[in-house]
Coordinates of C-alpha atoms and ligand atoms in Angstrom, one line a residue:
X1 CA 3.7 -97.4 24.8
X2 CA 6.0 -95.6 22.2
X3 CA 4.8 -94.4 19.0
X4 CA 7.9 -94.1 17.4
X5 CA 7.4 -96.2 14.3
X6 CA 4.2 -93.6 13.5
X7 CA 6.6 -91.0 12.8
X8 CA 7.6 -90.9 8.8
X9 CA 11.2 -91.9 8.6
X10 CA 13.8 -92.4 5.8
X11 CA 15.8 -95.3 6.3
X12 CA 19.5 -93.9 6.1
X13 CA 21.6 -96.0 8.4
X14 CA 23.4 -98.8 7.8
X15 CA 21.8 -99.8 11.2
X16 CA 22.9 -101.1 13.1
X17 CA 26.4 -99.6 13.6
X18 CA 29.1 -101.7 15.2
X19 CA 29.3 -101.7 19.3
X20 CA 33.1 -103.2 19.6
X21 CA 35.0 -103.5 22.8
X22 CA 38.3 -101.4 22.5
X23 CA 40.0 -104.3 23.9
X24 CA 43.9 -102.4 23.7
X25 CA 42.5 -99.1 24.8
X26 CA 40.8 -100.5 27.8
X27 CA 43.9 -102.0 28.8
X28 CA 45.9 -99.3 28.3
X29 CA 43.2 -97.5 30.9
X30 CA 42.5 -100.3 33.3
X31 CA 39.1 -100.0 32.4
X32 CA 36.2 -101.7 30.0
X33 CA 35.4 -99.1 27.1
X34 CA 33.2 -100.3 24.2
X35 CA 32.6 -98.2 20.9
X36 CA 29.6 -97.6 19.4
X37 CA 30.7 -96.5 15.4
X38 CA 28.2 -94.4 14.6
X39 CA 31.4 -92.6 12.3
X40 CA 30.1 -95.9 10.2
X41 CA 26.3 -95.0 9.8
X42 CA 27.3 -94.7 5.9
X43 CA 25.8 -91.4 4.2
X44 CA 28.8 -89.2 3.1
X45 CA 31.6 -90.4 5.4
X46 CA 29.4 -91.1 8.1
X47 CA 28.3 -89.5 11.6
X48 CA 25.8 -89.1 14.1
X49 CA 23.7 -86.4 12.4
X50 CA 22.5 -89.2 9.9
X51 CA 20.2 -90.6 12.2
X52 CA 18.6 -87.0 12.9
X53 CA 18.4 -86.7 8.7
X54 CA 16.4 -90.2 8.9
X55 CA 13.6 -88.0 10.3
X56 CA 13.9 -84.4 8.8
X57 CA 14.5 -85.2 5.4
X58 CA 11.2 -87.4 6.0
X59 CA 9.2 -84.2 7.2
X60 CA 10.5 -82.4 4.6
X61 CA 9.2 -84.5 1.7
X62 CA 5.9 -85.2 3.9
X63 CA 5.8 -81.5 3.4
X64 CA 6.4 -81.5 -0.2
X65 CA 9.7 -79.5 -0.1
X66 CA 11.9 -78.9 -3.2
X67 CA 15.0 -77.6 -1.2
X68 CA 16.8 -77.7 2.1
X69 CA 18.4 -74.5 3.9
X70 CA 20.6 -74.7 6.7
X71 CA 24.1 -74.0 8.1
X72 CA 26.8 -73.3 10.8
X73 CA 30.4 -73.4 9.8
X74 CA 32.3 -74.2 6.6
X75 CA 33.7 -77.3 8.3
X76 CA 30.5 -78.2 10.1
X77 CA 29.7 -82.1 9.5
X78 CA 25.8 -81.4 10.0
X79 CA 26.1 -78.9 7.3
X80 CA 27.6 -81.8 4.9
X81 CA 25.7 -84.2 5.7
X82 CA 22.1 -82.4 5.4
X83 CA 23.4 -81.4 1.9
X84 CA 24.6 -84.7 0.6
X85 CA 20.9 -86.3 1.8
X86 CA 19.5 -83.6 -0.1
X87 CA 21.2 -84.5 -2.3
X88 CA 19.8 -88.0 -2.1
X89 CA 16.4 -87.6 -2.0
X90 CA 15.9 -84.8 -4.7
X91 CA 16.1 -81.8 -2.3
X92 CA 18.3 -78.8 -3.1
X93 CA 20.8 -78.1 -0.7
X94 CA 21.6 -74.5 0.4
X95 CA 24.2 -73.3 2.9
X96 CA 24.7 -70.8 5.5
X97 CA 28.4 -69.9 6.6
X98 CA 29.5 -67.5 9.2
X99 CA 32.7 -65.8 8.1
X100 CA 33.7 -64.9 4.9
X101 CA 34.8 -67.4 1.6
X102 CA 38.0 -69.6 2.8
X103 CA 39.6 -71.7 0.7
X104 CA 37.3 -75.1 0.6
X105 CA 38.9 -77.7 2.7
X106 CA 37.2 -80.4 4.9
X107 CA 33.9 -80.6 5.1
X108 CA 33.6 -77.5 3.0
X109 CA 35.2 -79.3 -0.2
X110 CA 32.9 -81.8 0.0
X111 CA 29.5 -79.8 0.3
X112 CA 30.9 -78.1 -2.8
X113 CA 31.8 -81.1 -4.9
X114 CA 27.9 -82.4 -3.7
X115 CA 26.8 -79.2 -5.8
X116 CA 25.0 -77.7 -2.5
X117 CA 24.9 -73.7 -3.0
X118 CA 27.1 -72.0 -0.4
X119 CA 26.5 -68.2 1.0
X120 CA 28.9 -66.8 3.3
X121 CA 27.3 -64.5 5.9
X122 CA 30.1 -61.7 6.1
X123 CA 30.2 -62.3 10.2
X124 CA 31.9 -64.3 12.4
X125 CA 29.4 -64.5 14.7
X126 CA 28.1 -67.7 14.5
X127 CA 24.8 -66.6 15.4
X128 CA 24.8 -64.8 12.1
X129 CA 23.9 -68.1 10.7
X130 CA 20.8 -68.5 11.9
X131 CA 19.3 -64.7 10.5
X132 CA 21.0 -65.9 6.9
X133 CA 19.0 -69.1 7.1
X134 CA 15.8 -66.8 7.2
X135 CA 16.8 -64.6 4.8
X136 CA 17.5 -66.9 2.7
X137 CA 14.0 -69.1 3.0
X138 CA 12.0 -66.0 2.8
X139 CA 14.1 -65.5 -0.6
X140 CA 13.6 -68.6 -1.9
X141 CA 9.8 -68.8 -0.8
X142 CA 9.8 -65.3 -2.8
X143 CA 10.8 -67.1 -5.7
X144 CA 8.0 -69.8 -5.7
X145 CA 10.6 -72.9 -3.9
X146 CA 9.5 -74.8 -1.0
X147 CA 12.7 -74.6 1.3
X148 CA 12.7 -76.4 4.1
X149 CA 14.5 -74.5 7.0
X150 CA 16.8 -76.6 9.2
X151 CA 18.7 -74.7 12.3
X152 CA 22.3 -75.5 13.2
X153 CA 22.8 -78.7 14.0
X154 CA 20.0 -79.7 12.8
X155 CA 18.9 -80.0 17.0
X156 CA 15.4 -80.5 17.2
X157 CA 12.9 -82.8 18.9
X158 CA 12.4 -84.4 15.8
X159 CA 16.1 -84.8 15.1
X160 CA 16.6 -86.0 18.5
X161 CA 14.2 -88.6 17.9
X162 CA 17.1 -90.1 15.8
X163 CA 18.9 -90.8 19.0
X164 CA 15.5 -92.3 20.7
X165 CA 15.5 -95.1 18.0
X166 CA 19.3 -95.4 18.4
X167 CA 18.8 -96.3 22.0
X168 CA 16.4 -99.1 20.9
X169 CA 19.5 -100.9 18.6
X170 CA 22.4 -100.0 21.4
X171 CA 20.0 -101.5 24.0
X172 CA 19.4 -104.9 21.6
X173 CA 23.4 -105.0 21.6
X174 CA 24.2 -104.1 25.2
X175 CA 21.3 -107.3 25.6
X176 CA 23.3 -109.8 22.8
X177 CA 26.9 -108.9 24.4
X178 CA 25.6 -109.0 28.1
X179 CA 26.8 -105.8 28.8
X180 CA 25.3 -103.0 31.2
X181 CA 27.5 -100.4 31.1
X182 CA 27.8 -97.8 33.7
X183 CA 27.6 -94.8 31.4
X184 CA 27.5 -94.0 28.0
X185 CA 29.6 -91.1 26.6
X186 CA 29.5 -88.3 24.0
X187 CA 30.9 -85.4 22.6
X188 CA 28.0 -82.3 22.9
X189 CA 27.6 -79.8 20.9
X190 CA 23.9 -78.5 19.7
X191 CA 22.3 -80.7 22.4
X192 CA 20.1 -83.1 20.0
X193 CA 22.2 -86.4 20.2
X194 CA 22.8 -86.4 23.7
X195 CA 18.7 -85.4 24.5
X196 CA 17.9 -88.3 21.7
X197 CA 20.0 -90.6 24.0
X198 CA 18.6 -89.2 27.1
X199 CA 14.8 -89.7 26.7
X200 CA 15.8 -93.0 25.1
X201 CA 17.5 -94.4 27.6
X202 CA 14.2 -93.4 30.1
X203 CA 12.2 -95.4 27.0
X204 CA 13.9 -98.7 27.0
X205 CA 14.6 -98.1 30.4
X206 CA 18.4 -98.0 30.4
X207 CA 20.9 -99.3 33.3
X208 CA 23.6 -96.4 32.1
X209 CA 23.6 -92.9 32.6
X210 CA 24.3 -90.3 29.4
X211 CA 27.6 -88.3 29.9
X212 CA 27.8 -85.4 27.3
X213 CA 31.2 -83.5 27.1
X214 CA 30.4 -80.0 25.8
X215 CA 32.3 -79.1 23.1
X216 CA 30.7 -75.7 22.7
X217 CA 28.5 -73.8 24.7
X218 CA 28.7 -73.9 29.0
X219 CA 27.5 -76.8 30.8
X220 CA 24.7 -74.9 32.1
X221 CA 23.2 -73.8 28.6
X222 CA 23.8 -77.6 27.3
X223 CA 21.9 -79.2 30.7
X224 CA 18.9 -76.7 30.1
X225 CA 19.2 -77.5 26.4
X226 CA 19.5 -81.0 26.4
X227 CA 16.8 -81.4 29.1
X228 CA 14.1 -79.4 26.7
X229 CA 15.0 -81.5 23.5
X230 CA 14.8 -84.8 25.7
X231 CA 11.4 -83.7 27.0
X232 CA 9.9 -82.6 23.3
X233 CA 11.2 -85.6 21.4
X234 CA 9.8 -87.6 24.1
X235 CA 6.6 -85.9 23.7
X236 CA 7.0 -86.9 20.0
X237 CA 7.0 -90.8 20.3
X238 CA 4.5 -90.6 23.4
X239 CA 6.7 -90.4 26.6
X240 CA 5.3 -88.5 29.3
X241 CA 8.7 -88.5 31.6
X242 CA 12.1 -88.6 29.8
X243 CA 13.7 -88.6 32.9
X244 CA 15.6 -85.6 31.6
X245 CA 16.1 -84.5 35.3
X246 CA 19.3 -85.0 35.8
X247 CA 21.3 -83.8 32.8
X248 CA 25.4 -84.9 32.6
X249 CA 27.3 -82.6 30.8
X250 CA 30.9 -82.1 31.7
X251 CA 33.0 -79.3 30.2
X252 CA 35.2 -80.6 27.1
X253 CA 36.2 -76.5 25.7
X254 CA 40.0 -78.0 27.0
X255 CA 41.2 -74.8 26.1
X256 CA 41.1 -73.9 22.8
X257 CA 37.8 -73.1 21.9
X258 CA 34.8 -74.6 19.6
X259 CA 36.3 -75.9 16.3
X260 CA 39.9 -76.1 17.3
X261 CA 42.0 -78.6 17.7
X262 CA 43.1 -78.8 21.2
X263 CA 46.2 -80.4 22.8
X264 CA 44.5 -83.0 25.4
X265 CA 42.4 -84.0 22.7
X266 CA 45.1 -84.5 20.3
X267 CA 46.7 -86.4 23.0
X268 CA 43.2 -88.7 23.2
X269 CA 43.3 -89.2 19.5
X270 CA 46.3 -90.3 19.2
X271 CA 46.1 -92.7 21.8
X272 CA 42.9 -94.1 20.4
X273 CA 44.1 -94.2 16.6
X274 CA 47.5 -96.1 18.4
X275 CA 45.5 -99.0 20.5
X276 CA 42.3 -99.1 18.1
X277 CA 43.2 -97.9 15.0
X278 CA 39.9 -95.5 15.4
X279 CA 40.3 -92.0 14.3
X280 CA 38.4 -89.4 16.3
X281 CA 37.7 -85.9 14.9
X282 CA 39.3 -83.5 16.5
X283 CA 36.2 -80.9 17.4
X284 CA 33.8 -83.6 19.1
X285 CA 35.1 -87.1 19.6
X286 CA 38.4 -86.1 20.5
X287 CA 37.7 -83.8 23.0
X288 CA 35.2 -85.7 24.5
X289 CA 37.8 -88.8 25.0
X290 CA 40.3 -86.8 26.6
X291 CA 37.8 -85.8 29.4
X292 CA 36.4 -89.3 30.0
X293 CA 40.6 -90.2 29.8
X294 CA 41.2 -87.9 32.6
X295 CA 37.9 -89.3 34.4
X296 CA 39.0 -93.0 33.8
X297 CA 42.4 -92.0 35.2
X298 CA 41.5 -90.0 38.6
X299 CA 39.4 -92.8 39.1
X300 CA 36.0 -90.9 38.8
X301 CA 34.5 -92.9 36.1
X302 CA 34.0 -96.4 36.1
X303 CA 33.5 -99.3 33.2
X304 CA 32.0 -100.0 31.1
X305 CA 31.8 -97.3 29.3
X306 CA 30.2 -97.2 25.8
X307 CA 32.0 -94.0 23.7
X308 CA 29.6 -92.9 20.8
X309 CA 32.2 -92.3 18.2
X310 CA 30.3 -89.7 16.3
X311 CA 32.0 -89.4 13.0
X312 CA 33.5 -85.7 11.8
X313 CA 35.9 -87.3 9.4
X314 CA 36.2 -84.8 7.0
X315 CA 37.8 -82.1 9.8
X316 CA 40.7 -84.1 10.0
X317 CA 41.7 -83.5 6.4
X318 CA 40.3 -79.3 7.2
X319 CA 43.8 -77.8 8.0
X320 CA 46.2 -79.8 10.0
X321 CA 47.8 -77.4 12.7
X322 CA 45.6 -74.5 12.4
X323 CA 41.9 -73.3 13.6
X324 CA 39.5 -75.4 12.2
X325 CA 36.8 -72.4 12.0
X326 CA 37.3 -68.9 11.3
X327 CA 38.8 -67.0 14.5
X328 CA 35.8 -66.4 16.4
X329 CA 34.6 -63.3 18.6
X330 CA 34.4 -63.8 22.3
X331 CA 30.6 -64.2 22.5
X332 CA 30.1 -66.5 19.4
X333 CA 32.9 -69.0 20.3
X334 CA 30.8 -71.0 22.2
X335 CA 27.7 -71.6 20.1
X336 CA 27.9 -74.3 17.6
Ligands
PLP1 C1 31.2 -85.5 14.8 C2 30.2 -84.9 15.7 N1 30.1 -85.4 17.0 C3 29.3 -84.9 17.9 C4 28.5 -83.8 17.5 C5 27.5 -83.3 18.6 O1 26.2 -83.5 18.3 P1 25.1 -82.5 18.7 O2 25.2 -81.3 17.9 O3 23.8 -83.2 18.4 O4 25.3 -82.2 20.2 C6 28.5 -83.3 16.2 C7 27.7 -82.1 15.9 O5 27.8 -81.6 14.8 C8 29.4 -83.8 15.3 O6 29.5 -83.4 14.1

């Protein structure tokens, strides 16, 4: 028995999102592939990490915060959207960058024009975020606030448990559309959406396996990642086995490195925006489509296939051509 309507929750999502068969695309690929638009959940301009704000922006007024502190990169869509449902529900939004000030484009324009504040860290390490986060919540706490301290990507047990709930609605659809696909995909990044998926396909006992693309870190650090969030949020609505065992993450890097555009998944894009009129972002969705693409192709991944279009809007408007993120060293590129 799950407990997961004990656990506070703000009620963000214009749930639930479309699942549409991509009738021209599956044609194109000789094989069934259904989209669930999560880029239509409808905070800001949509996106996956709305369903992990349902539950921390609930903690965080169960906790009687006045403000919200977290970050990643100026064009980071979790950054955008934790600031505009801040925003929402009273909180004040603080940011975290790695790098130094760029001109605000993306993602970044738009957590300016919601008023959050913005701090550059002065590093490109990406890790440098997450020591400006505490700094800046033991600052604020030193000033009488009550920040509430997100990490990047917002990838927690509790903001996994977003993706547990989202099983629920997908699993309601697959039901009304009589559709058991063979594997439900996703771009990867911080871990949270795919664990979410993973101990909620265990909970309502799901035909289809996850497949994550990583979009950031190695496949080995996203298996042993996703497999701990799976097994926590689990814990959270009372699972005992999330069946987070055996973790699918393929590599999606394609070349280029987190936040850049990359050419196979510009290919992907464009193919999906020309047969579904869908656009993909070009850091998450569109990588991960050009690996399941290739899959489809060399015959190593059959239909039906659900594609979790996660939203990331805002990065196609960042800076068309160029990096998306500030040029990052060796050992940070792969962190998101
Ligand atoms: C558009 C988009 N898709 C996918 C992801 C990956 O989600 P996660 O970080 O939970 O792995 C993100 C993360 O920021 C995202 O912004």
């Amino acid at each position: 028995m799950s407990s997961l309507d004990a656990l506070p929750r703000l009620p963000l999502v214009n749930a639930p999102t479309p699942l549409q068969p991509a009738v021209r695309l599956s044609t194109v690929l000789g094989t069934e592939i259904w989209f669930k638009r999560d880029d239509l959940t409808g905070v800001g301009l949509g996106g996956n990490k709305v369903r992990a704000l349902e539950y921390l922006i609930a903690d965080a007024l169960r906790d009687g915060c006045d403000s919200l502190v977290t970050g990643a990169g100026p064009q980071s869509n979790w950054a955008m959207l934790a600031a505009v449902t801040a925003r929402r529900h009273g909180l004040a939004p603080h940011l975290v960058y790695y790098g130094t000030p760029v001109e605000p484009l993306g993602n970044h324009a738009l957590a300016e024009l919601a008023g959050a504040d913005i701090r550059f860290t002065g590093s490109t390490e990406r890790t440098s975020v997450d020591a400006g986060i505490e700094a800046l919540t033991r600052d604020l706490r030193a000033r009488g606030k009550r920040p509430y301290a997100l990490p990047r990507g917002g990838a927690t047990p509790l903001g996994s448990v977003g993706y547990l709930r989202a099983s629920s609605e997908l699993a309601d659809q697959l039901y009304e559309n009589g559709l058991k696909p063979e594997s439900v995909w996703l771009a990867t990044g911080s871990c949270g959406t795919q664990a979410g998926l993973v101990a909620g396909a265990r909970l309502w006992d799901a035909s289809y396996r996850v497949t994550g693309v990583s979009v950031s870190r190695p496949v080995t650090e996203c298996v042993a990642r996703v497999t701990e969030l799976a097994h926590e949020a689990g814990r959270l609505v009372g699972l005992t086995g999330t069946g987070a065992d055996d973790v699918a993450v393929l590599d999606g890097l394609v070349g280029s490195g987190y936040g850049r555009a990359s050419t196979a998944g510009a290919e992907a894009a464009r193919l999906v925006a020309r047969t579904e009129g869908v656009f993909l972002d070009p850091v998450f969705g569109a990588k991960a489509m050009a690996v399941l693409v290739d899959r489809v192709r060399a015959g190593r991944q059959r239909g039906p296939v659900v594609f979790l279009v996660s939203g990331g809007a805002p990065t196609l408007f960042a800076s068309p051509g160029t990096p998306l993120a500030p040029t990052p060293s060796h050992s940070a590129e792969r962190q998101p």
